[in-house]
Tab-separated table of C-alpha atoms in Angstrom:
chain	number	residue	atom	x	y	z
A	109	UNK	CA	18.333	-4.795	-61.521
A	110	UNK	CA	16.087	-1.756	-61.513
A	111	UNK	CA	13.017	-4.013	-60.982
A	112	UNK	CA	14.644	-5.765	-58.055
A	113	UNK	CA	15.653	-2.483	-56.463
A	114	UNK	CA	12.069	-1.323	-56.821
A	115	UNK	CA	10.708	-4.439	-55.177
A	116	UNK	CA	13.241	-4.021	-52.330
A	117	UNK	CA	12.212	-0.415	-51.729
A	118	UNK	CA	8.552	-1.380	-51.722
A	119	UNK	CA	9.207	-4.222	-49.278
A	120	UNK	CA	11.105	-1.946	-46.898
A	121	UNK	CA	8.367	0.631	-47.130
A	122	UNK	CA	5.755	-1.988	-46.290
A	123	UNK	CA	7.788	-3.147	-43.227
A	124	UNK	CA	8.204	0.385	-41.982
A	125	UNK	CA	4.413	0.999	-42.434
A	126	UNK	CA	3.527	-2.169	-40.560
A	127	UNK	CA	5.936	-1.239	-37.678
A	128	UNK	CA	4.346	2.175	-37.478
A	129	UNK	CA	0.887	0.667	-37.517
A	130	UNK	CA	1.821	-1.720	-34.750
A	131	UNK	CA	2.966	1.167	-32.492
A	132	UNK	CA	5.303	0.141	-29.660
A	133	UNK	CA	4.099	-3.468	-29.991
A	134	UNK	CA	3.820	-4.067	-26.220
A	135	UNK	CA	1.240	-6.791	-26.713
A	136	UNK	CA	3.463	-9.212	-24.878
A	137	UNK	CA	2.871	-7.229	-21.699
A	138	UNK	CA	-0.858	-7.422	-22.296
A	139	UNK	CA	-0.627	-11.278	-22.796
A	140	UNK	CA	1.348	-11.606	-19.558
A	141	UNK	CA	-1.179	-9.478	-17.699
A	142	UNK	CA	-4.100	-11.475	-19.181
A	143	UNK	CA	-2.498	-14.791	-17.963
A	144	UNK	CA	-3.059	-13.478	-14.396
A	145	UNK	CA	-6.897	-13.566	-14.840
A	146	UNK	CA	-8.244	-16.487	-12.866
A	147	UNK	CA	-4.920	-16.868	-11.114
A	148	UNK	CA	-4.895	-13.688	-9.017
A	149	UNK	CA	-8.328	-13.933	-7.496
A	150	UNK	CA	-8.240	-11.581	-4.584
A	151	UNK	CA	-7.006	-8.130	-3.476
A	152	UNK	CA	-4.578	-8.020	-0.558
A	153	UNK	CA	-2.613	-4.818	0.229
A	154	UNK	CA	-0.852	-6.233	3.270
A	155	UNK	CA	2.803	-5.374	3.766
A	156	UNK	CA	4.916	-8.495	3.259
A	157	UNK	CA	8.605	-9.295	3.561
A	158	UNK	CA	9.744	-10.175	0.027
A	159	UNK	CA	12.866	-11.833	-1.388
A	160	UNK	CA	15.130	-9.493	-3.304
A	161	UNK	CA	15.451	-9.310	-6.201
A	162	UNK	CA	12.529	-10.964	-7.873
A	163	UNK	CA	10.278	-10.971	-4.777
A	164	UNK	CA	6.565	-11.409	-5.174
A	165	UNK	CA	3.450	-11.889	-3.022
A	166	UNK	CA	1.601	-15.120	-3.618
A	167	UNK	CA	0.195	-14.999	-7.228
A	168	UNK	CA	-3.325	-15.730	-5.956
A	169	UNK	CA	-3.574	-12.219	-4.456
A	170	UNK	CA	-2.013	-8.833	-4.675
A	171	UNK	CA	-2.923	-5.291	-5.661
A	172	UNK	CA	-3.065	-3.253	-8.856
A	173	UNK	CA	0.656	-2.677	-9.027
A	174	UNK	CA	1.302	-6.460	-8.696
A	175	UNK	CA	-0.425	-6.903	-12.183
A	176	UNK	CA	2.120	-4.537	-13.690
A	177	UNK	CA	5.089	-6.006	-11.802
A	178	UNK	CA	4.205	-9.609	-12.874
A	179	UNK	CA	3.420	-8.615	-16.466
A	180	UNK	CA	6.807	-6.918	-16.926
A	181	UNK	CA	8.621	-9.707	-15.208
A	182	UNK	CA	6.899	-12.476	-17.201
A	183	UNK	CA	6.886	-10.701	-20.575
A	184	UNK	CA	10.231	-8.853	-20.487
A	185	UNK	CA	12.267	-10.212	-17.548
A	186	UNK	CA	12.075	-6.654	-16.188
A	187	UNK	CA	12.227	-6.663	-12.364
A	188	UNK	CA	10.496	-3.491	-11.157
A	189	UNK	CA	11.304	-4.366	-7.521
A	190	UNK	CA	15.025	-4.144	-8.294
A	191	UNK	CA	14.791	-1.255	-10.736
A	192	UNK	CA	12.636	0.995	-8.515
A	193	UNK	CA	14.707	0.106	-5.430
A	194	UNK	CA	18.016	0.939	-7.152
A	195	UNK	CA	16.626	4.219	-8.504
A	196	UNK	CA	15.219	5.192	-5.130
A	197	UNK	CA	18.547	4.379	-3.421
A	198	UNK	CA	20.255	6.908	-5.643
A	199	UNK	CA	17.399	9.528	-5.761
A	200	UNK	CA	15.257	8.960	-2.704
A	201	UNK	CA	14.329	12.660	-2.377
A	202	UNK	CA	12.856	12.779	-5.887
A	203	UNK	CA	10.271	10.098	-4.935
A	204	UNK	CA	6.973	10.800	-3.117
A	205	UNK	CA	7.494	11.057	0.648
A	206	UNK	CA	3.928	9.925	1.486
A	207	UNK	CA	4.770	7.142	3.905
A	208	UNK	CA	7.246	8.629	6.373
A	209	UNK	CA	10.112	6.451	5.347
A	210	UNK	CA	13.728	7.576	5.756
A	211	UNK	CA	15.137	5.244	3.126
A	212	UNK	CA	13.887	2.906	0.390
A	213	UNK	CA	12.158	-0.362	1.297
A	214	UNK	CA	12.536	-3.117	-1.316
A	215	UNK	CA	9.510	-4.947	0.136
A	216	UNK	CA	6.935	-2.294	-0.732
A	217	UNK	CA	8.244	0.701	-2.764
A	218	UNK	CA	7.601	-0.885	-6.157
A	219	UNK	CA	4.084	-1.827	-5.051
A	220	UNK	CA	3.057	1.807	-4.592
A	221	UNK	CA	1.399	3.631	-7.494
A	222	UNK	CA	3.024	7.008	-6.870
A	223	UNK	CA	6.472	5.421	-6.823
A	224	UNK	CA	5.758	3.655	-10.135
A	225	UNK	CA	4.474	6.977	-11.627
A	226	UNK	CA	7.781	8.582	-10.575
A	227	UNK	CA	9.893	5.813	-11.871
A	228	UNK	CA	8.083	5.738	-15.218
A	229	UNK	CA	8.424	9.505	-15.559
A	230	UNK	CA	12.099	9.386	-14.711
A	231	UNK	CA	12.537	6.681	-17.506
A	232	UNK	CA	10.921	9.037	-19.996
A	233	UNK	CA	7.772	6.894	-20.445
A	234	UNK	CA	5.262	9.685	-19.639
A	235	UNK	CA	2.610	10.656	-22.232
A	236	UNK	CA	-0.328	13.048	-22.011
A	237	UNK	CA	-3.355	11.518	-20.246
A	238	UNK	CA	-6.336	12.300	-22.552
A	239	UNK	CA	-9.896	11.172	-22.981
A	240	UNK	CA	-9.247	10.120	-26.581
A	241	UNK	CA	-9.360	6.295	-26.871
A	242	UNK	CA	-7.090	6.468	-29.912
A	243	UNK	CA	-4.194	7.844	-27.809
A	244	UNK	CA	-3.915	4.508	-25.894
A	245	UNK	CA	-1.962	1.473	-27.189
A	246	UNK	CA	-1.872	-2.069	-25.919
A	247	UNK	CA	0.577	-2.337	-23.060
A	248	UNK	CA	0.329	1.295	-21.923
A	249	UNK	CA	0.057	1.936	-18.232
A	250	UNK	CA	-2.620	4.271	-17.031
A	251	UNK	CA	-2.974	5.726	-13.502
A	252	UNK	CA	-6.195	7.038	-12.011
A	253	UNK	CA	-7.670	8.101	-8.690
A	254	UNK	CA	-10.432	5.956	-7.396
A	255	UNK	CA	-12.890	7.679	-5.121
A	256	UNK	CA	-10.990	10.855	-5.623
A	257	UNK	CA	-8.115	9.724	-3.453
A	258	UNK	CA	-6.849	6.183	-3.988
A	259	UNK	CA	-4.132	5.785	-6.699
A	260	UNK	CA	-4.681	2.904	-9.078
A	261	UNK	CA	-2.861	1.573	-12.095
A	262	UNK	CA	-4.045	-0.500	-15.116
A	263	UNK	CA	-2.550	-1.956	-18.303
A	264	UNK	CA	-4.298	-1.050	-21.573
A	265	UNK	CA	-5.538	-4.200	-23.358
A	266	UNK	CA	-5.421	-5.092	-27.043
A	267	UNK	CA	-9.184	-5.689	-26.899
A	268	UNK	CA	-11.825	-2.942	-27.220
A	269	UNK	CA	-15.347	-2.234	-25.993
A	270	UNK	CA	-18.046	-1.894	-28.674
A	271	UNK	CA	-17.547	1.920	-28.611
A	272	UNK	CA	-13.896	1.547	-29.418
A	273	UNK	CA	-12.567	2.192	-25.944
A	274	UNK	CA	-9.635	-0.101	-25.052
A	275	UNK	CA	-10.276	-2.451	-22.160
A	276	UNK	CA	-7.879	-2.498	-19.261
A	277	UNK	CA	-6.435	-5.344	-17.261
A	278	UNK	CA	-6.183	-4.570	-13.524
A	279	UNK	CA	-6.922	-5.683	-9.949
A	280	UNK	CA	-9.228	-3.156	-8.387
A	281	UNK	CA	-10.539	-5.501	-5.650
A	282	UNK	CA	-11.583	-8.872	-6.792
A	283	UNK	CA	-8.527	-10.217	-8.548
A	284	UNK	CA	-7.148	-9.531	-11.964
A	285	UNK	CA	-9.914	-8.673	-14.519
A	286	UNK	CA	-10.169	-7.307	-18.029
A	287	UNK	CA	-12.816	-4.563	-18.133
A	288	UNK	CA	-14.065	-1.448	-19.802
A	289	UNK	CA	-12.703	0.925	-17.115
A	290	UNK	CA	-10.258	3.167	-18.903
A	291	UNK	CA	-12.271	6.324	-18.498
A	292	UNK	CA	-14.220	5.345	-15.319
A	293	UNK	CA	-11.978	7.294	-12.954
A	294	UNK	CA	-10.106	10.598	-13.178
A	295	UNK	CA	-6.861	10.041	-15.171
A	296	UNK	CA	-3.614	10.944	-13.389
A	297	UNK	CA	-1.016	9.424	-15.744
A	298	UNK	CA	-0.359	7.659	-19.007
A	299	UNK	CA	2.943	5.770	-19.625
A	300	UNK	CA	4.431	3.746	-22.457
A	301	UNK	CA	7.338	1.467	-22.020
A	302	UNK	CA	10.191	1.959	-24.471
A	303	UNK	CA	11.798	-1.201	-25.644
Protein backbone atom coordinates (compact mmCIF):
# COMPACT_ATOMS: atom_id res chain seq x y z
CA UNK A 1 0.00 0.00 0.00
CA UNK A 2 2.82 2.38 0.93
CA UNK A 3 4.58 1.62 -2.38
CA UNK A 4 1.38 2.30 -4.39
CA UNK A 5 0.87 5.58 -2.53
CA UNK A 6 4.45 6.61 -3.33
CA UNK A 7 3.93 5.83 -7.04
CA UNK A 8 0.70 7.86 -7.03
CA UNK A 9 2.43 10.85 -5.38
CA UNK A 10 5.27 10.66 -7.93
CA UNK A 11 2.79 10.43 -10.81
CA UNK A 12 0.81 13.45 -9.58
CA UNK A 13 4.05 15.41 -9.13
CA UNK A 14 5.11 14.53 -12.68
CA UNK A 15 1.76 15.67 -14.11
CA UNK A 16 1.96 18.96 -12.18
CA UNK A 17 5.54 19.51 -13.41
CA UNK A 18 4.52 18.85 -17.03
CA UNK A 19 1.57 21.23 -16.74
CA UNK A 20 3.83 23.96 -15.34
CA UNK A 21 6.35 23.34 -18.11
CA UNK A 22 3.62 23.60 -20.73
CA UNK A 23 2.59 27.04 -19.43
CA UNK A 24 -0.88 28.05 -20.53
CA UNK A 25 -0.84 25.56 -23.38
CA UNK A 26 -2.34 27.90 -25.95
CA UNK A 27 -0.75 26.01 -28.85
CA UNK A 28 -4.19 25.40 -30.33
CA UNK A 29 -4.40 29.15 -30.96
CA UNK A 30 -1.01 29.02 -32.71
CA UNK A 31 -2.11 26.08 -34.88
CA UNK A 32 -5.30 27.91 -35.88
CA UNK A 33 -3.29 31.03 -36.77
CA UNK A 34 -0.77 28.97 -38.76
CA UNK A 35 -3.60 27.45 -40.83
CA UNK A 36 -4.27 30.96 -42.16
CA UNK A 37 -0.85 31.06 -43.87
CA UNK A 38 -1.37 30.66 -47.62
CA UNK A 39 -5.12 31.28 -47.19
CA UNK A 40 -5.06 34.93 -46.12
CA UNK A 41 -2.81 36.30 -48.86
CA UNK A 42 -3.49 40.04 -48.81
CA UNK A 43 -3.99 42.95 -46.46
CA UNK A 44 -7.27 44.87 -46.75
CA UNK A 45 -8.31 47.37 -44.06
CA UNK A 46 -11.54 48.40 -45.78
CA UNK A 47 -14.64 48.83 -43.64
CA UNK A 48 -17.15 46.09 -44.40
CA UNK A 49 -20.65 45.27 -43.25
CA UNK A 50 -20.39 41.96 -41.37
CA UNK A 51 -22.93 39.45 -40.17
CA UNK A 52 -23.39 39.35 -36.41
CA UNK A 53 -22.43 37.33 -34.50
CA UNK A 54 -19.65 35.37 -36.20
CA UNK A 55 -19.04 37.91 -38.97
CA UNK A 56 -15.80 37.85 -40.94
CA UNK A 57 -14.27 39.45 -43.99
CA UNK A 58 -13.30 37.02 -46.79
CA UNK A 59 -10.54 34.72 -45.47
CA UNK A 60 -8.30 35.57 -48.40
CA UNK A 61 -7.73 39.04 -46.96
CA UNK A 62 -7.94 41.04 -43.77
CA UNK A 63 -5.72 42.85 -41.29
CA UNK A 64 -3.61 41.89 -38.28
CA UNK A 65 -6.62 41.69 -35.96
CA UNK A 66 -8.35 39.23 -38.29
CA UNK A 67 -5.55 36.72 -37.63
CA UNK A 68 -6.39 36.88 -33.90
CA UNK A 69 -10.16 36.85 -34.47
CA UNK A 70 -10.00 33.79 -36.73
CA UNK A 71 -7.50 31.92 -34.55
CA UNK A 72 -9.68 32.29 -31.45
CA UNK A 73 -12.84 31.45 -33.35
CA UNK A 74 -11.30 28.35 -34.97
CA UNK A 75 -9.36 27.09 -31.93
CA UNK A 76 -11.72 27.95 -29.08
CA UNK A 77 -15.08 28.92 -30.60
CA UNK A 78 -14.46 32.38 -29.08
CA UNK A 79 -16.22 35.13 -31.03
CA UNK A 80 -14.31 38.36 -30.40
CA UNK A 81 -16.82 40.25 -32.55
CA UNK A 82 -19.60 39.39 -30.12
CA UNK A 83 -17.54 39.65 -26.93
CA UNK A 84 -15.98 43.02 -27.74
CA UNK A 85 -19.30 44.41 -28.98
CA UNK A 86 -21.16 43.34 -25.84
CA UNK A 87 -18.44 44.71 -23.58
CA UNK A 88 -18.40 48.00 -25.48
CA UNK A 89 -22.20 48.29 -25.25
CA UNK A 90 -21.94 48.16 -21.47
CA UNK A 91 -18.73 50.19 -21.10
CA UNK A 92 -18.34 52.33 -24.23
CA UNK A 93 -16.61 55.19 -22.39
CA UNK A 94 -13.86 52.87 -21.16
CA UNK A 95 -12.77 52.09 -24.73
CA UNK A 96 -10.56 54.32 -26.91
CA UNK A 97 -12.50 57.14 -28.52
CA UNK A 98 -10.16 57.44 -31.52
CA UNK A 99 -12.74 57.17 -34.30
CA UNK A 100 -15.43 59.70 -33.37
CA UNK A 101 -18.13 57.07 -32.87
CA UNK A 102 -21.05 57.69 -30.51
CA UNK A 103 -21.81 54.00 -29.97
CA UNK A 104 -20.29 50.58 -30.67
CA UNK A 105 -20.13 49.27 -34.24
CA UNK A 106 -20.10 45.46 -34.46
CA UNK A 107 -18.71 45.66 -38.00
CA UNK A 108 -15.36 47.16 -37.02
CA UNK A 109 -14.78 47.52 -33.26
CA UNK A 110 -13.21 44.07 -32.79
CA UNK A 111 -10.94 44.68 -35.80
CA UNK A 112 -9.19 47.64 -34.15
CA UNK A 113 -6.02 46.93 -32.17
CA UNK A 114 -6.65 49.55 -29.44
CA UNK A 115 -10.08 48.02 -28.77
CA UNK A 116 -8.59 44.52 -28.49
CA UNK A 117 -5.94 45.87 -26.11
CA UNK A 118 -8.68 47.39 -23.96
CA UNK A 119 -10.77 44.23 -24.03
CA UNK A 120 -7.80 41.98 -23.17
CA UNK A 121 -6.85 44.27 -20.30
CA UNK A 122 -10.42 44.29 -18.97
CA UNK A 123 -10.38 40.45 -19.10
CA UNK A 124 -7.23 40.39 -16.94
CA UNK A 125 -4.98 39.02 -19.69
CA UNK A 126 -2.34 41.79 -19.48
CA UNK A 127 1.30 40.93 -18.84
CA UNK A 128 4.39 43.11 -18.80
CA UNK A 129 5.82 43.69 -22.28
CA UNK A 130 9.55 42.97 -22.02
CA UNK A 131 12.49 42.35 -24.35
CA UNK A 132 13.12 38.94 -22.75
CA UNK A 133 12.25 36.14 -25.20
CA UNK A 134 11.62 33.76 -22.30
CA UNK A 135 8.66 35.87 -21.13
CA UNK A 136 6.63 34.97 -24.23
CA UNK A 137 4.65 31.74 -24.58
CA UNK A 138 2.98 30.22 -27.63
CA UNK A 139 -0.45 31.77 -28.16
CA UNK A 140 0.38 35.05 -26.42
CA UNK A 141 -0.80 38.23 -28.14
CA UNK A 142 1.69 41.06 -28.57
CA UNK A 143 0.91 44.59 -29.69
CA UNK A 144 3.43 46.98 -31.21
CA UNK A 145 3.62 50.34 -33.00
CA UNK A 146 4.74 50.13 -36.60
CA UNK A 147 6.44 53.26 -37.89
CA UNK A 148 5.93 54.84 -34.49
CA UNK A 149 2.19 55.31 -35.02
CA UNK A 150 0.33 52.32 -36.46
CA UNK A 151 -0.97 49.79 -33.91
CA UNK A 152 -0.34 46.16 -34.83
CA UNK A 153 -1.04 42.80 -33.15
CA UNK A 154 0.68 39.40 -33.50
CA UNK A 155 0.39 35.87 -32.07
CA UNK A 156 3.51 34.34 -30.52
CA UNK A 157 4.40 31.08 -32.27
CA UNK A 158 5.61 27.80 -30.79
CA UNK A 159 8.58 27.98 -33.18
CA UNK A 160 11.74 29.97 -32.50
CA UNK A 161 14.46 31.72 -34.45
CA UNK A 162 18.02 30.42 -34.14
CA UNK A 163 18.71 32.94 -31.35
CA UNK A 164 15.77 31.61 -29.30
CA UNK A 165 13.38 34.47 -30.07
CA UNK A 166 9.84 33.18 -30.61
CA UNK A 167 8.49 33.72 -34.10
CA UNK A 168 5.15 35.50 -34.53
CA UNK A 169 2.19 34.88 -36.81
CA UNK A 170 0.62 38.05 -38.19
CA UNK A 171 -0.59 39.96 -41.23
CA UNK A 172 1.45 43.10 -41.61
CA UNK A 173 0.76 43.73 -45.27
CA UNK A 174 1.13 40.67 -47.48
CA UNK A 175 -1.15 38.12 -45.88
CA UNK A 176 -0.64 35.89 -42.86
CA UNK A 177 3.02 35.00 -42.30
CA UNK A 178 5.18 33.40 -39.61
CA UNK A 179 8.25 35.55 -39.04
CA UNK A 180 10.98 36.61 -36.65
CA UNK A 181 9.40 39.99 -35.82
CA UNK A 182 8.66 39.88 -32.09
CA UNK A 183 11.16 42.62 -31.23
CA UNK A 184 11.22 44.46 -34.57
CA UNK A 185 8.84 47.25 -33.46
CA UNK A 186 8.30 49.07 -30.14
CA UNK A 187 6.20 46.87 -27.83
CA UNK A 188 2.93 48.32 -26.53
CA UNK A 189 1.28 45.28 -24.94
CA UNK A 190 1.55 41.61 -24.00
CA UNK A 191 -1.53 39.49 -23.32
CA UNK A 192 -2.17 35.84 -22.46
CA UNK A 193 -5.61 34.30 -22.75
CA UNK A 194 -6.80 32.48 -19.67
CA UNK A 195 -8.63 29.24 -20.32
